[in-house]
Short mmCIF file of C-alpha atoms in Angstrom, two decimals:
data_model
loop_
_atom_site.label_atom_id
_atom_site.label_comp_id
_atom_site.label_asym_id
_atom_site.label_seq_id
_atom_site.Cartn_x
_atom_site.Cartn_y
_atom_site.Cartn_z
CA MET A 412 24.03 -65.33 -36.91
CA GLY A 413 20.60 -66.22 -37.75
CA CYS A 414 19.44 -65.67 -41.40
CA ASP A 415 18.64 -69.13 -41.87
CA GLY A 416 15.83 -70.39 -44.14
CA GLY A 417 16.74 -68.23 -46.92
CA THR A 418 15.95 -64.69 -45.09
CA ILE A 419 17.99 -61.85 -46.51
CA PRO A 420 18.96 -59.13 -43.86
CA LYS A 421 18.74 -55.35 -44.61
CA ARG A 422 21.65 -53.00 -43.89
CA HIS A 423 19.78 -51.06 -41.03
CA GLU A 424 19.44 -54.35 -39.26
CA LEU A 425 22.99 -55.34 -39.58
CA VAL A 426 25.01 -51.81 -39.15
CA LYS A 427 23.83 -49.39 -36.36
CA GLY A 428 24.05 -45.81 -37.25
CA PRO A 429 23.64 -42.69 -34.96
CA LYS A 430 20.55 -42.26 -33.18
CA LYS A 431 17.93 -39.66 -34.75
CA VAL A 432 17.10 -36.64 -32.77
CA GLU A 433 13.53 -37.02 -31.18
CA LYS A 434 11.29 -33.93 -32.58
CA VAL A 435 8.77 -32.64 -29.94
CA ASP A 436 5.35 -32.93 -31.20
CA LYS A 437 4.17 -29.41 -31.59
CA ASN A 438 0.44 -30.26 -31.05
CA ALA A 439 1.23 -31.98 -27.97
CA GLU A 440 3.69 -29.13 -26.61
CA LEU A 441 0.74 -26.71 -27.30
CA VAL A 442 -1.63 -28.75 -25.35
CA ALA A 443 0.55 -29.20 -22.43
CA GLN A 444 1.16 -25.18 -22.38
CA TRP A 445 -2.41 -24.13 -22.66
CA ASN A 446 -4.10 -26.77 -20.77
CA TYR A 447 -1.62 -27.72 -17.71
CA CYS A 448 -0.27 -26.00 -14.84
CA THR A 449 3.47 -25.35 -15.43
CA LEU A 450 4.31 -25.78 -11.71
CA SER A 451 2.23 -28.93 -10.96
CA GLN A 452 1.39 -30.39 -14.23
CA GLU A 453 -2.39 -30.69 -13.35
CA ILE A 454 -5.04 -29.52 -15.65
CA LEU A 455 -5.53 -25.67 -15.30
CA ARG A 456 -8.69 -24.80 -13.21
CA ARG A 457 -9.73 -21.66 -11.91
CA PRO A 458 -8.41 -19.48 -10.19
CA ILE A 459 -5.55 -19.41 -13.07
CA VAL A 460 -2.86 -17.00 -12.54
CA ALA A 461 0.07 -15.90 -15.00
CA CYS A 462 3.40 -14.67 -14.10
CA GLU A 463 5.35 -11.85 -15.57
CA LEU A 464 7.05 -14.08 -18.04
CA GLY A 465 3.67 -15.38 -19.31
CA ARG A 466 3.40 -18.70 -17.87
CA LEU A 467 0.10 -20.33 -16.74
CA TYR A 468 -0.13 -21.67 -13.10
CA ASN A 469 -3.04 -22.93 -10.78
CA LYS A 470 -3.17 -20.16 -7.91
CA ASP A 471 -3.39 -23.19 -5.54
CA ALA A 472 -0.10 -24.60 -6.84
CA VAL A 473 1.72 -21.31 -6.41
CA ILE A 474 0.33 -20.55 -2.93
CA GLU A 475 1.63 -24.21 -1.68
CA PHE A 476 5.08 -23.52 -3.44
CA LEU A 477 5.44 -20.18 -1.51
CA LEU A 478 4.20 -21.82 1.80
CA ASP A 479 6.57 -24.78 1.57
CA LYS A 480 9.96 -23.53 3.21
CA SER A 481 11.74 -26.99 3.26
CA PRO A 482 15.12 -27.07 1.71
CA GLU A 483 14.16 -30.24 -0.38
CA LYS A 484 12.13 -27.85 -2.63
CA ALA A 485 12.98 -27.82 -6.09
CA LEU A 486 13.49 -24.53 -7.59
CA GLY A 487 13.24 -24.65 -11.50
CA GLN A 488 13.15 -22.19 -14.25
CA ALA A 489 9.28 -22.14 -13.98
CA THR A 490 9.31 -20.66 -10.25
CA SER A 491 13.00 -18.96 -9.81
CA HIS A 492 11.18 -15.67 -10.53
CA ILE A 493 8.24 -16.11 -8.29
CA LYS A 494 9.14 -14.56 -4.80
CA SER A 495 5.61 -13.64 -3.46
CA ILE A 496 2.01 -14.04 -4.69
CA LYS A 497 2.27 -10.19 -5.88
CA ASN A 498 4.67 -11.73 -8.82
CA VAL A 499 1.59 -13.05 -10.17
CA THR A 500 -1.78 -11.96 -11.70
CA GLU A 501 -4.99 -13.49 -11.49
CA LEU A 502 -6.57 -13.97 -15.12
CA LYS A 503 -10.09 -13.01 -16.04
CA LEU A 504 -10.86 -15.52 -18.78
CA SER A 505 -14.24 -15.60 -21.08
CA ASP A 506 -15.68 -19.22 -21.20
CA ASN A 507 -16.04 -20.83 -24.60
CA PRO A 508 -19.56 -21.72 -25.33
CA ALA A 509 -19.03 -24.39 -27.60
CA TRP A 510 -16.78 -26.19 -24.91
CA GLU A 511 -18.68 -29.14 -23.20
CA GLY A 512 -16.04 -29.89 -20.61
CA ASP A 513 -16.78 -32.85 -18.57
CA LYS A 514 -20.65 -32.79 -19.18
CA GLY A 515 -22.00 -36.40 -20.04
CA SER A 516 -18.88 -38.30 -18.92
CA THR A 517 -20.57 -39.71 -15.79
CA LYS A 518 -19.30 -43.18 -16.63
CA GLY A 519 -15.88 -42.10 -17.35
CA ASP A 520 -16.15 -43.41 -20.85
CA LYS A 521 -16.00 -40.22 -22.77
CA PHE A 522 -12.96 -38.95 -24.68
CA ASP A 523 -12.13 -35.32 -23.52
CA ASP A 524 -11.20 -33.34 -26.79
CA LEU A 525 -8.34 -31.11 -25.74
CA GLN A 526 -7.92 -29.57 -29.27
CA ARG A 527 -11.20 -27.59 -28.30
CA ALA A 528 -10.26 -24.57 -25.91
CA ARG A 529 -12.02 -23.75 -22.76
CA PHE A 530 -11.75 -20.12 -23.29
CA ILE A 531 -11.99 -17.49 -25.98
CA CYS A 532 -10.92 -13.96 -26.79
CA PRO A 533 -14.02 -11.84 -25.65
CA VAL A 534 -13.27 -9.36 -28.41
CA VAL A 535 -12.84 -11.32 -31.64
CA GLY A 536 -14.02 -14.86 -30.69
CA LEU A 537 -10.84 -16.76 -31.10
CA GLU A 538 -10.19 -19.75 -29.01
CA ILE A 539 -7.07 -19.64 -26.62
CA ASN A 540 -5.72 -23.22 -28.14
CA GLY A 541 -2.17 -22.07 -28.92
CA ARG A 542 -2.91 -21.31 -32.46
CA HIS A 543 -3.18 -17.62 -31.89
CA ARG A 544 -1.23 -15.35 -29.69
CA PHE A 545 -2.93 -14.28 -26.65
CA CYS A 546 -1.57 -11.71 -24.15
CA PHE A 547 -2.95 -10.38 -20.72
CA LEU A 548 -2.91 -6.72 -18.88
CA ARG A 549 -0.94 -6.98 -15.82
CA GLY A 550 -3.26 -4.24 -14.21
CA CYS A 551 -6.44 -5.84 -14.64
CA GLY A 552 -5.74 -9.27 -15.69
CA CYS A 553 -8.18 -9.39 -18.52
CA VAL A 554 -6.95 -11.78 -21.49
CA PHE A 555 -7.13 -10.80 -25.19
CA SER A 556 -5.93 -12.02 -28.45
CA GLU A 557 -3.08 -10.07 -30.05
CA ARG A 558 -5.15 -9.28 -33.17
CA ALA A 559 -7.76 -7.73 -31.16
CA LEU A 560 -5.38 -5.21 -29.43
CA LYS A 561 -3.81 -4.66 -32.91
CA GLU A 562 -7.09 -4.03 -34.80
CA ILE A 563 -8.88 -2.04 -31.92
CA LYS A 564 -6.15 0.12 -30.57
CA ALA A 565 -6.99 1.78 -27.38
CA GLU A 566 -5.31 2.89 -24.22
CA VAL A 567 -8.31 1.41 -22.11
CA CYS A 568 -9.00 -2.11 -21.33
CA HIS A 569 -11.92 -3.43 -23.91
CA THR A 570 -13.83 -5.18 -20.82
CA CYS A 571 -13.15 -3.29 -17.57
CA GLY A 572 -12.01 0.23 -18.73
CA ALA A 573 -8.89 0.11 -16.87
CA ALA A 574 -6.13 2.16 -18.27
CA PHE A 575 -2.98 0.26 -19.35
CA GLN A 576 0.51 0.98 -21.17
CA GLU A 577 2.50 -0.97 -23.76
CA ASP A 578 4.78 -2.51 -20.80
CA ASP A 579 1.59 -3.80 -19.02
CA VAL A 580 0.66 -6.27 -22.20
CA ILE A 581 2.13 -9.68 -21.58
CA VAL A 582 2.13 -12.36 -23.94
CA LEU A 583 1.08 -15.67 -22.83
CA ASN A 584 3.33 -18.87 -23.60
CA GLY A 585 5.38 -16.53 -26.04
CA SER A 586 8.54 -17.72 -27.98
CA LYS A 587 12.11 -17.38 -26.42
CA GLU A 588 12.39 -13.83 -27.79
CA ASP A 589 9.22 -12.88 -26.11
CA VAL A 590 10.51 -14.15 -22.82
CA GLU A 591 13.94 -12.45 -22.83
CA ILE A 592 11.88 -9.42 -23.57
CA LEU A 593 9.61 -9.86 -20.70
CA ARG A 594 12.51 -10.85 -18.42
CA LYS A 595 14.32 -7.56 -18.98
CA ARG A 596 11.11 -5.65 -18.46
CA MET A 597 10.56 -7.51 -14.99
CA GLU A 598 14.05 -6.98 -14.17
CA THR A 599 13.86 -3.11 -14.70
CA ARG A 600 10.45 -2.81 -13.05
CA ARG A 601 11.73 -4.70 -9.76
CA LEU A 602 14.92 -2.42 -9.63
CA LYS A 603 12.63 0.53 -9.72
CA MET A 604 10.41 -0.83 -6.95
CA LYS A 605 13.59 -1.29 -4.85
CA THR A 606 15.12 2.11 -5.58
CA GLY A 607 11.59 3.97 -4.69
CA LYS A 608 11.53 1.96 -1.32
CA LYS A 609 14.87 2.88 -0.42
CA SER A 610 14.70 6.84 -1.28
CA LYS A 611 11.29 6.82 0.99
CA LYS A 612 12.80 5.19 3.94
CA PRO A 613 15.29 8.12 4.81
CA LYS A 614 12.61 10.85 4.11
CA ALA A 615 10.27 9.08 6.67
CA THR A 616 12.96 8.82 9.44
CA GLU A 617 13.95 12.78 8.99
CA SER A 618 10.23 13.70 9.10
CA VAL A 619 10.12 11.57 12.30
CA SER A 620 13.40 12.78 14.03
CA GLN A 621 12.77 16.70 12.93
CA PRO A 622 9.32 17.71 12.69
CA HIS A 623 8.69 20.89 10.89
CA ALA A 624 7.54 23.81 13.10
CA THR A 625 4.26 25.39 11.90
CA GLU A 626 2.11 28.14 13.09
CA GLU A 627 -0.08 25.87 15.01
CA SER A 628 2.71 24.02 16.87
CA PRO A 629 5.69 26.10 17.05
CA GLY A 630 9.03 24.96 17.91
CA PRO A 631 10.85 25.29 21.26
CA SER A 632 12.91 28.29 20.08
CA LYS A 633 10.16 30.15 18.85
CA LEU A 634 8.56 29.43 22.45
CA LYS A 635 11.75 30.74 24.24
CA SER A 636 11.77 34.09 22.30
CA GLU A 637 8.22 34.59 22.83
CA LYS A 638 8.46 34.21 26.55
CA ASP A 639 11.64 36.62 26.65
CA GLU A 640 9.44 39.12 24.82
CA VAL A 641 6.94 39.17 27.50
CA ASN A 642 9.34 39.38 30.19
CA ILE A 643 11.05 42.28 28.80
CA ASN A 644 7.71 44.06 28.00
CA SER A 645 6.60 43.48 31.66
CA GLU A 646 10.11 44.93 32.88
CA LYS A 647 9.59 48.13 30.69
CA LYS A 648 5.88 48.50 32.11
CA TYR A 649 7.46 48.29 35.67
CA ASP A 650 10.26 50.66 35.19
CA ILE A 651 7.80 53.36 33.53
CA SER A 652 5.39 53.26 36.29
CA ASN A 653 8.33 53.67 38.94
CA LYS A 654 9.43 56.84 36.84
CA ASN A 655 5.96 58.25 36.88
CA THR A 656 5.36 57.88 40.80
CA ALA A 657 8.79 59.60 41.19
CA ALA A 658 8.05 62.46 39.01
CA THR A 659 4.46 63.24 40.56
CA GLY A 660 6.73 63.46 43.99
CA ASN A 661 4.38 60.81 46.14
CA PRO A 662 6.90 59.78 48.69
CA SER A 663 3.97 57.57 50.45
CA GLY A 664 3.98 55.22 47.60
CA LYS A 665 0.24 55.87 46.99
CA ALA A 666 -0.52 55.44 43.20
CA SER A 667 -2.68 58.10 41.68
CA LYS A 668 -6.30 57.36 40.12
CA SER A 669 -4.46 56.39 36.96
CA SER A 670 -2.60 53.44 38.52
CA SER A 671 -5.32 52.38 40.96
CA GLY A 672 -5.57 49.10 39.16
CA CYS A 673 -2.01 48.29 39.93
CA SER A 674 -1.73 49.21 43.64
CA LYS A 675 -4.08 48.55 46.60
CA ARG A 676 -5.68 51.32 48.80
CA SER A 677 -8.18 51.21 51.59
CA ILE A 678 -11.66 52.11 51.33
CA ALA A 679 -11.68 54.38 54.30
CA ASP A 680 -9.41 56.59 52.47
CA SER A 681 -11.53 56.63 49.48
CA ASP A 682 -14.27 59.43 48.73
CA GLU A 683 -17.15 56.97 48.66
CA SER A 684 -20.10 57.60 51.08
CA GLU A 685 -20.37 56.54 54.60
CA ALA A 686 -23.19 54.08 54.05
CA TYR A 687 -20.98 52.37 51.02
CA LYS A 688 -17.94 52.29 53.54
CA SER A 689 -20.24 50.65 56.55
CA ILE A 690 -20.55 47.24 54.33
CA PHE A 691 -16.85 46.62 54.75
CA THR A 692 -15.00 45.71 58.06
CA THR A 693 -12.82 48.16 57.82
CA HIS A 694 -15.39 50.86 58.84
CA SER A 695 -15.28 52.44 62.59
CA SER A 696 -19.07 50.89 63.01
CA ALA A 697 -17.80 47.33 62.33
CA LYS A 698 -15.35 47.47 65.21
CA ARG A 699 -16.45 46.73 68.81
CA SER A 700 -14.89 47.05 72.19
CA LYS A 701 -13.43 44.36 74.35
CA GLU A 702 -16.17 44.44 76.61
CA GLU A 703 -18.79 43.53 73.95
CA SER A 704 -16.55 40.47 72.47
CA SER A 705 -16.60 37.31 74.26
CA ASN A 706 -13.86 35.17 75.24
CA TRP A 707 -14.59 32.16 73.13
CA VAL A 708 -14.76 33.89 69.82
CA THR A 709 -11.14 33.84 68.14
CA HIS A 710 -12.16 36.20 65.50
CA THR A 711 -14.22 39.35 65.23
CA SER A 712 -18.03 38.19 65.19
CA TYR A 713 -20.81 40.54 63.71
CA CYS A 714 -23.76 38.90 65.13
CA PHE A 715 -25.03 41.12 67.91
#
């Protein structure tokens, strides 16, 4: 059993009690949330996007995840709600002038201080290191501290001037309660989008199948009615002209001067002068005898 040489064992060395629950280091958790991609676990590099639940991703990692159609693709809590690239918003972050980054680490012997943030709030100047609450606007993607939005209340973005509402403000890396609230907002927003698309589809089909008849493009029923009216009016005019001829007692059917435009008459019977009548072929001067006409001519020739 050991204990030779006069050693005195302690109780915790002889008796094994229950294991202690390992606690997560808060500083390490903050560093992981604000400096690493939630999907690929790589360092966040621009372009950086955020989902509707306030988690940070590399845009390249999200695109690769959406393009991967293999059944072996793992679907976790971090990516189950991302169905397309429209479900994420590209963030507009302000650089921290005090952050040196990888400058001077040419030999690889420099220690990267992850406690210093790369980005800051453009209004207040707080560093985005997890010690302060930050949020972004879903419409434009600008990032601000929650303190800036509370102190400077406005319905317009402080940097780009885009209008926003309370539902458009999404907390970055919030608590469990914040995530639940954001999830409910996301579900209601997506339901409204689906119902709006369904309501638009039947309206579009009705407009294609039954176009509205306007004055510029009348429908077929209107065209038929107009044709019927024209035919009825023409029949009425014809009946009136017949009645007028019968009333005047003109049995030969010759129309009067008032109806000269409707019926034909010969120029020889007109009251014009003989010089005017001689122009036409029906005049007696234009006719020739059989002796004057040649055999090869098939019609009346007027070349003497």
